[in-house]
Coordinates of C-alpha atoms in Angstrom, one line a residue:
X1 CA 0.2 0.2 0.3
X2 CA 1.6 3.5 -0.9
X3 CA 1.8 5.8 1.8
X4 CA -0.5 8.0 -0.6
X5 CA -3.5 5.9 0.1
X6 CA -3.5 6.2 3.6
X7 CA -4.9 10.5 2.7
X8 CA -7.2 9.1 0.0
X9 CA -10.0 9.9 1.6
X10 CA -8.0 13.5 2.8
X11 CA -7.6 14.2 -0.9
X12 CA -10.4 13.3 -2.5
X13 CA -13.0 14.9 -0.6
X14 CA -14.9 17.4 -2.4
X15 CA -14.5 21.0 -0.3
X16 CA -16.2 21.7 1.8
X17 CA -17.4 24.4 4.1
X18 CA -14.6 22.6 6.6
X19 CA -12.5 23.8 3.7
X20 CA -13.8 27.8 4.4
X21 CA -13.8 27.8 8.3
X22 CA -9.6 26.8 7.6
X23 CA -9.0 29.6 4.9
X24 CA -10.2 32.2 7.9
X25 CA -8.7 31.1 10.3
X26 CA -4.9 30.5 8.1
X27 CA -6.4 33.6 5.9
X28 CA -6.7 36.2 9.4
X29 CA -2.8 35.9 9.8
X30 CA -1.5 35.8 6.1
X31 CA -4.1 38.9 6.5
X32 CA -2.2 40.8 9.4
X33 CA 1.2 39.7 8.4
X34 CA -0.3 41.9 4.6
X35 CA -1.6 44.6 7.0
X36 CA 2.1 45.0 9.9
X37 CA 4.3 44.5 6.4
X38 CA 2.8 46.4 4.8
X39 CA 1.3 49.2 6.7
X40 CA 4.9 51.0 7.4
X41 CA 5.2 52.3 4.0
X42 CA 2.5 53.7 3.7
X43 CA 3.7 56.0 6.9
X44 CA 6.4 55.5 7.0
X45 CA 7.5 58.7 5.2
X46 CA 5.6 60.2 8.4
X47 CA 7.3 57.9 11.0
X48 CA 10.7 59.4 11.0
X49 CA 9.4 62.9 10.7
X50 CA 7.7 61.8 13.2
X51 CA 10.8 61.3 15.0
X52 CA 12.8 64.8 13.8
X53 CA 14.4 62.5 10.8
X54 CA 13.9 63.8 7.1
X55 CA 15.3 63.5 3.8
X56 CA 18.4 66.0 4.9
X57 CA 19.2 64.2 7.3
X58 CA 22.5 62.4 7.3
X59 CA 21.2 59.3 8.8
X60 CA 18.0 59.3 7.1
X61 CA 18.8 56.5 4.7
X62 CA 19.5 54.3 7.6
X63 CA 16.5 54.6 9.8
X64 CA 14.9 54.2 6.6
X65 CA 15.9 50.9 6.6
X66 CA 16.3 49.7 9.5
X67 CA 12.9 50.8 10.3
X68 CA 11.2 48.8 7.2
X69 CA 13.8 46.4 7.0
X70 CA 13.3 45.0 11.1
X71 CA 9.7 43.4 10.3
X72 CA 11.8 41.7 7.9
X73 CA 14.7 40.3 9.6
X74 CA 12.3 39.5 13.0
X75 CA 10.8 36.9 10.4
X76 CA 13.1 35.6 9.4
X77 CA 14.5 34.6 12.9
X78 CA 11.0 33.7 13.8
X79 CA 10.6 31.4 10.7
X80 CA 13.8 29.1 11.4
X81 CA 12.6 28.8 15.0
X82 CA 9.1 27.5 13.7
X83 CA 9.8 25.8 11.3
X84 CA 12.3 23.6 13.9
X85 CA 9.1 23.1 16.6
X86 CA 6.8 22.5 13.7
X87 CA 8.4 19.1 13.6
X88 CA 7.4 18.8 17.4
X89 CA 3.2 19.5 16.8
X90 CA 1.6 21.7 13.6
X91 CA -0.8 22.3 16.4
X92 CA 0.9 23.1 18.8
X93 CA 2.4 26.3 18.4
X94 CA 0.1 27.3 15.7
X95 CA -1.7 31.0 18.1
X96 CA 1.7 31.6 19.0
X97 CA 2.4 32.9 16.0
X98 CA -0.5 35.9 16.3
X99 CA -0.2 36.0 19.6
X100 CA 2.9 37.8 19.3
X101 CA 1.9 39.8 16.6
X102 CA -0.9 40.8 18.5
X103 CA 2.0 42.5 21.0
X104 CA 3.8 43.2 19.4
X105 CA 1.6 45.0 17.4
X106 CA 0.3 47.5 20.0
X107 CA 3.1 48.0 21.4
X108 CA 4.4 49.5 18.6
X109 CA 1.4 52.7 19.1
X110 CA 4.2 53.4 22.4
X111 CA 7.5 53.7 21.6
X112 CA 9.1 57.4 22.0
X113 CA 12.1 56.1 19.5
X114 CA 12.9 55.4 16.6
X115 CA 15.2 52.6 18.0
X116 CA 12.1 51.4 20.3
X117 CA 10.1 51.2 16.9
X118 CA 13.2 48.5 15.3
X119 CA 12.7 46.4 18.4
X120 CA 9.1 46.7 18.5
X121 CA 8.8 46.1 14.3
X122 CA 11.2 43.0 15.3
X123 CA 9.3 41.0 17.7
X124 CA 6.3 42.1 15.5
X125 CA 8.1 39.6 12.7
X126 CA 9.0 36.6 14.8
X127 CA 5.9 36.1 15.1
X128 CA 5.3 38.0 11.2
X129 CA 7.8 34.4 10.9
X130 CA 5.6 31.7 12.4
X131 CA 3.3 32.1 10.8
X132 CA 5.0 31.9 6.5
X133 CA 5.8 28.6 8.1
X134 CA 2.7 27.4 9.4
X135 CA -0.3 28.9 8.0
X136 CA 1.0 27.5 4.3
X137 CA 2.2 23.8 6.3
X138 CA -1.6 23.4 8.2
X139 CA -3.5 24.0 5.2
X140 CA -1.6 22.3 2.4
X141 CA -1.9 19.3 4.4
X142 CA -5.8 19.9 5.6
X143 CA -6.3 20.6 2.1
X144 CA -7.4 18.6 -0.8
X145 CA -5.6 17.5 -3.7
X146 CA -7.3 19.8 -6.7
X147 CA -8.6 22.2 -4.6
X148 CA -5.5 22.6 -2.9
X149 CA -3.7 25.1 -5.6
X150 CA -6.3 27.7 -5.9
X151 CA -6.9 27.3 -1.5
X152 CA -2.8 28.2 -1.0
X153 CA -3.2 31.3 -3.6
X154 CA -6.3 33.3 -1.8
X155 CA -5.9 32.9 2.1
X156 CA -1.9 33.4 1.2
X157 CA -2.0 35.3 -2.1
X158 CA -5.0 37.6 -2.1
X159 CA -5.7 37.7 2.3
X160 CA -2.4 39.8 1.8
X161 CA -3.3 42.8 0.4
X162 CA -6.2 42.3 1.6
X163 CA -4.5 42.7 5.1
X164 CA -1.8 46.0 2.8
X165 CA -4.6 47.7 1.8
X166 CA -6.6 47.8 4.4
X167 CA -3.9 49.9 6.7
X168 CA -4.3 52.3 3.2
X169 CA -7.9 52.3 4.6
X170 CA -7.0 53.0 8.4
X171 CA -4.7 55.6 7.0
X172 CA -7.2 58.2 4.0
X173 CA -10.1 57.3 7.0
X174 CA -7.4 59.2 9.7
X175 CA -6.4 61.5 7.3
X176 CA -10.4 62.8 6.3
X177 CA -11.4 63.3 10.5
X178 CA -8.2 66.1 10.7
X179 CA -5.8 63.3 12.8
X180 CA -2.4 64.5 12.9
X181 CA 0.5 62.6 12.0
X182 CA 1.7 61.3 14.8
X183 CA -1.1 59.6 15.8
X184 CA -2.3 58.2 12.3
X185 CA 0.8 56.4 12.1
X186 CA 0.0 55.2 15.4
X187 CA -3.3 53.6 15.3
X188 CA -2.8 51.6 11.7
X189 CA 0.7 50.6 13.0
X190 CA -1.1 49.3 16.0
X191 CA -4.4 48.3 15.0
X192 CA -2.5 45.5 13.0
X193 CA -3.1 43.4 16.5
X194 CA -6.8 43.1 16.1
X195 CA -6.6 40.7 12.7
X196 CA -3.9 38.9 14.4
X197 CA -6.3 38.9 18.5
X198 CA -8.7 37.4 16.2
X199 CA -8.2 33.4 15.4
X200 CA -6.1 33.4 18.5
X201 CA -8.9 31.2 19.6
X202 CA -10.2 29.2 16.2
X203 CA -5.8 28.5 16.2
X204 CA -6.7 26.4 19.2
X205 CA -9.5 24.5 18.2
X206 CA -7.6 24.1 14.3
X207 CA -7.8 19.8 14.7
X208 CA -3.6 18.9 13.7
X209 CA -3.3 17.8 10.1
X210 CA -3.7 13.5 10.2
X211 CA 0.5 13.5 7.6
X212 CA 2.4 15.3 10.8
X213 CA -0.6 12.7 13.2
X214 CA 1.0 9.8 10.8
X215 CA 4.3 10.1 9.0
X216 CA 5.4 12.3 11.9
X217 CA 3.9 10.8 15.8
X218 CA 3.1 7.2 13.5
X219 CA -0.2 7.8 15.7
X220 CA -2.7 5.7 14.0
X221 CA -5.5 5.9 16.2
X222 CA -5.2 10.2 16.3
X223 CA -4.6 9.8 12.0
X224 CA -8.3 8.3 11.9
X225 CA -10.6 9.8 14.2
X226 CA -9.5 13.4 12.3
X227 CA -9.7 11.2 8.1
X228 CA -13.4 10.7 10.9
X229 CA -14.0 14.3 11.0
X230 CA -13.4 16.1 8.1
X231 CA -13.8 13.5 5.4
X232 CA -16.6 11.1 7.1
X233 CA -15.0 8.0 6.2
X234 CA -13.1 5.2 7.4
X235 CA -9.7 4.4 6.7
X236 CA -7.1 1.8 8.0
X237 CA -4.4 1.7 8.7
X238 CA -1.6 -1.0 9.1
X239 CA 1.6 -1.9 10.0
X240 CA 4.4 1.3 11.0
X241 CA 3.9 4.2 9.1
X242 CA 6.2 6.0 11.0
X243 CA 8.7 7.7 8.3
X244 CA 12.1 6.2 9.7
X245 CA 13.6 8.4 7.5
X246 CA 16.4 11.7 8.6
X247 CA 16.6 15.6 7.0
X248 CA 19.9 15.3 5.4
X249 CA 18.4 11.0 3.7
X250 CA 15.7 13.7 2.1
X251 CA 17.8 16.4 1.1
X252 CA 21.1 13.9 -0.2
X253 CA 17.6 13.8 -3.1
X254 CA 16.3 16.1 -3.4
X255 CA 18.6 19.1 -2.2
X256 CA 18.4 20.8 -5.5
X257 CA 14.2 20.9 -5.2
X258 CA 15.1 22.3 -1.7
X259 CA 17.5 24.8 -2.5
X260 CA 15.1 26.0 -6.2
X261 CA 13.0 26.3 -4.2
X262 CA 13.9 28.7 -0.8
X263 CA 16.3 30.2 -3.7
X264 CA 13.6 31.3 -5.5
X265 CA 11.7 33.6 -2.7
X266 CA 14.4 34.9 -2.0
X267 CA 14.8 36.0 -5.4
X268 CA 11.1 37.1 -5.4
X269 CA 11.3 39.0 -2.3
X270 CA 13.4 40.6 -3.1
X271 CA 11.8 42.0 -6.0
X272 CA 8.6 43.0 -4.8
X273 CA 9.1 43.8 -1.5
X274 CA 11.3 47.0 -3.4
X275 CA 7.6 47.7 -4.2
X276 CA 6.3 46.8 -0.8
X277 CA 8.2 49.0 1.2
X278 CA 9.5 52.1 -1.2
X279 CA 6.6 51.5 -3.8
X280 CA 4.3 54.6 -2.0
X281 CA 6.6 57.2 -0.9
X282 CA 9.5 57.0 -3.7
X283 CA 7.5 55.1 -6.5
X284 CA 4.2 57.2 -6.3
X285 CA 6.0 60.5 -5.5
X286 CA 8.3 59.8 -9.3
X287 CA 4.6 58.5 -11.3
X288 CA 2.3 61.7 -9.3
X289 CA 0.8 60.2 -6.8
X290 CA 1.4 62.3 -3.1
X291 CA -1.3 60.1 -1.3
X292 CA 0.6 56.5 -0.3
X293 CA -3.2 55.6 0.6
X294 CA -4.5 56.3 -2.4
X295 CA -0.9 54.6 -4.5
X296 CA -2.4 51.4 -2.1
X297 CA -6.0 51.1 -3.5
X298 CA -5.2 52.5 -7.1
X299 CA -1.9 48.6 -7.0
X300 CA -3.9 47.0 -4.9
X301 CA -7.8 47.1 -6.6
X302 CA -6.4 47.8 -10.8
X303 CA -3.5 45.4 -11.0
X304 CA -3.1 43.4 -8.1
X305 CA -6.5 41.5 -7.1
X306 CA -7.1 41.0 -10.7
X307 CA -3.7 39.7 -11.0
X308 CA -4.8 37.1 -8.1
X309 CA -7.9 35.6 -9.9
X310 CA -5.9 34.6 -13.0
X311 CA -4.0 32.9 -9.8
X312 CA -7.0 31.4 -8.7
X313 CA -9.1 31.0 -11.8
X314 CA -5.3 27.9 -13.5
X315 CA -3.2 27.2 -11.0
X316 CA -4.9 24.4 -10.4
X317 CA -5.4 24.0 -14.2
X318 CA -1.9 25.1 -15.2
X319 CA -0.3 23.9 -12.7
X320 CA 3.2 25.8 -11.2
X321 CA 5.6 26.1 -12.6
X322 CA 4.0 27.3 -16.1
X323 CA 1.9 30.4 -13.8
X324 CA 5.8 31.4 -12.3
X325 CA 7.4 30.9 -15.7
X326 CA 5.1 33.7 -16.8
X327 CA 4.6 36.1 -13.7
X328 CA 8.0 36.0 -13.9
X329 CA 8.6 36.6 -16.9
X330 CA 6.0 39.8 -16.7
X331 CA 7.4 41.4 -13.9
X332 CA 10.6 41.4 -15.7
X333 CA 9.0 43.8 -18.5
X334 CA 6.9 45.9 -17.3
X335 CA 9.8 46.7 -15.4
X336 CA 12.2 47.0 -17.7
X337 CA 9.6 49.1 -19.7
X338 CA 9.0 51.3 -16.6
X339 CA 13.3 51.8 -16.2
X340 CA 13.6 51.9 -20.0
X341 CA 10.2 54.8 -20.9
X342 CA 9.4 56.6 -17.6
X343 CA 10.5 59.6 -18.4
X344 CA 9.7 60.0 -22.3
X345 CA 5.8 58.5 -21.7
X346 CA 2.7 60.1 -19.7
X347 CA 2.7 59.5 -15.7
X348 CA -0.7 57.8 -16.5
X349 CA 1.3 55.1 -18.4
X350 CA 4.3 55.2 -16.2
X351 CA 1.9 54.5 -13.5
X352 CA 0.2 51.2 -16.0
X353 CA 3.8 49.7 -16.4
X354 CA 4.2 49.6 -12.9
X355 CA 0.8 48.5 -11.8
X356 CA 1.4 45.3 -14.6
X357 CA 4.6 44.4 -12.7
X358 CA 2.3 43.7 -10.2
X359 CA -0.2 42.1 -12.2
X360 CA 1.9 39.7 -13.1
X361 CA 3.7 39.3 -9.2
X362 CA 0.1 37.7 -7.9
X363 CA -0.2 36.5 -11.3
X364 CA 2.5 34.0 -11.0
X365 CA 4.6 33.8 -8.2
X366 CA 3.1 36.3 -5.5
X367 CA 0.6 32.9 -5.5
X368 CA 3.5 29.9 -6.1
X369 CA 6.5 30.4 -4.4
X370 CA 5.6 33.5 -2.2
X371 CA 2.3 31.8 -0.7
X372 CA 4.8 28.7 0.4
X373 CA 3.4 26.1 -1.7
X374 CA 6.6 25.4 -3.2
X375 CA 8.0 24.5 0.6
X376 CA 5.2 23.1 1.4
X377 CA 4.4 20.4 -2.2
X378 CA 7.9 20.1 -2.5
X379 CA 9.1 18.6 0.8
X380 CA 8.4 15.4 2.3
X381 CA 5.9 15.8 5.8
X382 CA 8.9 14.9 8.5
X383 CA 11.4 17.6 7.0
X384 CA 8.2 19.6 5.6
X385 CA 8.7 22.2 8.3
X386 CA 12.9 22.4 7.8
X387 CA 12.4 22.8 4.0
X388 CA 9.0 24.9 5.0
X389 CA 11.4 27.2 7.1
X390 CA 14.1 27.4 5.4
X391 CA 11.8 28.9 1.8
X392 CA 10.7 31.9 4.1
X393 CA 13.4 32.8 6.0
X394 CA 15.8 33.2 2.1
X395 CA 12.3 34.7 1.4
X396 CA 12.3 37.8 4.8
X397 CA 16.9 37.5 3.6
X398 CA 15.9 38.6 0.5
X399 CA 13.5 41.2 2.0
X400 CA 15.6 43.2 4.0
X401 CA 18.3 42.7 1.6
X402 CA 16.2 44.4 -0.4
X403 CA 15.0 47.1 2.3
X404 CA 18.7 48.2 1.8
X405 CA 19.7 48.4 -1.1
X406 CA 17.0 49.5 -3.2
X407 CA 17.1 53.0 -1.1
X408 CA 20.8 52.7 -1.3
X409 CA 19.9 52.4 -5.6
X410 CA 17.4 55.0 -5.5
X411 CA 19.0 57.9 -4.3
X412 CA 22.6 56.6 -5.0
X413 CA 22.7 55.9 -8.6
X414 CA 18.1 57.3 -9.7
X415 CA 15.2 54.8 -10.2
X416 CA 15.9 53.7 -13.3
X417 CA 18.9 51.7 -12.0
X418 CA 17.2 50.8 -9.6
X419 CA 14.5 49.8 -11.9
X420 CA 16.2 48.4 -14.3
X421 CA 18.4 45.3 -11.0
X422 CA 14.6 44.9 -9.8
X423 CA 13.6 43.5 -14.2
X424 CA 17.4 41.8 -14.2
X425 CA 16.6 39.7 -11.2
X426 CA 12.9 38.6 -12.2
X427 CA 14.5 37.2 -16.0
X428 CA 16.7 34.4 -13.2
X429 CA 14.0 33.4 -11.7
X430 CA 11.8 33.3 -14.1
X431 CA 14.8 31.0 -15.6
X432 CA 15.3 28.8 -12.2
X433 CA 12.2 27.8 -12.7
X434 CA 11.4 26.3 -15.7
X435 CA 14.7 24.4 -14.4
X436 CA 15.0 24.1 -11.7
X437 CA 11.6 22.9 -9.7
X438 CA 8.8 19.4 -10.9
X439 CA 5.2 20.7 -11.4
X440 CA 3.4 19.7 -8.1
X441 CA -0.8 20.6 -9.4
X442 CA -3.9 18.1 -8.4
X443 CA -1.1 15.5 -6.5
X444 CA -1.1 13.9 -3.5
X445 CA 1.8 16.1 -0.9
X446 CA 3.9 12.6 -0.3
X447 CA 4.3 11.8 -4.6
X448 CA 4.5 15.7 -5.2
X449 CA 7.1 15.7 -3.3
X450 CA 8.5 12.8 -3.9
X451 CA 7.9 11.4 -0.1
X452 CA 6.6 7.8 -2.0
X453 CA 10.0 7.5 -3.9
X454 CA 12.4 7.0 -1.1
X455 CA 12.0 3.5 -0.8
X456 CA 11.9 2.3 -4.7
X457 CA 15.0 4.0 -5.5
X458 CA 13.7 6.0 -8.3
X459 CA 14.6 9.8 -8.6
X460 CA 12.1 13.1 -8.2
X461 CA 10.5 13.6 -11.4
X462 CA 10.8 17.0 -13.5

């Protein structure tokens, strides 16, 4: 009996109410991730100004990067810590992630110095990194095979953008109410605690994943109980189903795929977070939009949401690999056009070119690599937490790197050079996607990851 046969009741069941509940429980964490990581880009200029740091200050670029990137550095650390802990139980630590985000968000309202804000956002980042590891794994291990792609794409692609746009809406609402700039940024940042706190209880009540119970813990009884609850059917388990392979065993077989998945998230976040952190300030002004929140609304609803809809409709039909390859190429071409033509075309055309970069981002890698899909689908259950930690940490390192490199390139060499640099990275990522990862659509996780092949002596198929 193949390992994947034990999970057939889960993989073959239809989309149901439980999937919706799971989507809400996991997706609200990602909504908070999007809110917390993008809200700082919306209020960044105001934050620095409130501490007396302006573009003419000698340490402006340093504080600009530290405030923007501190949560990302924390997220890289959080991903590693909770990725390793996830091997002790997916549910065991679920809820701690959003609790950390809740505390970190609230504390932002009370900081008195930019250094305090950097440290508090580092704490918040620990929770963000934990959530990026745990939520995609839990959703992926609970999902049915034919809907897994769209569930992860919606829960971790679209929900992120909705969180980002909510931050912009709160910022605009406070501006319209005549609130002071100092109050606005404190409320905008602290409000991220609300969606995080709202799902702490639900996350503590979610069942442990059947794959963890059977393949890591080796608890056949609890496995059968969870399958009975979720799939409304009995399943028979015979023999020892606990996976005795080590990380070294799997890494020796699949190291190229693991490293490719991590490197792809690293490259994507270098490109994506340049826009997330500095788009509402630097890029917005360069296309004639001086209000960061309005810029966020335009980009989200005119380009990012349509891109996400395309991903949801196609990712389980066309596949992860084609969508990500096309997405990276589209991002690269849009950024190249923006860098080359912005100075000679009307502002609306320039905005459209930049918007197309966001469209292709969400239609492709934003719904694949950045949703955690590759780490979930390409790693066997026994090492899924560790591999997911690798991919998330790689992405956060890329995002942290761009927090320092992009503003330096932008101010030292000009906008065209900085954007052209991002375009080149996107082209490299497209090639790596095409040559470096296998297709996983509609496959049980045990098949997609090559988990079943270790005992047969075969190699994972590209």
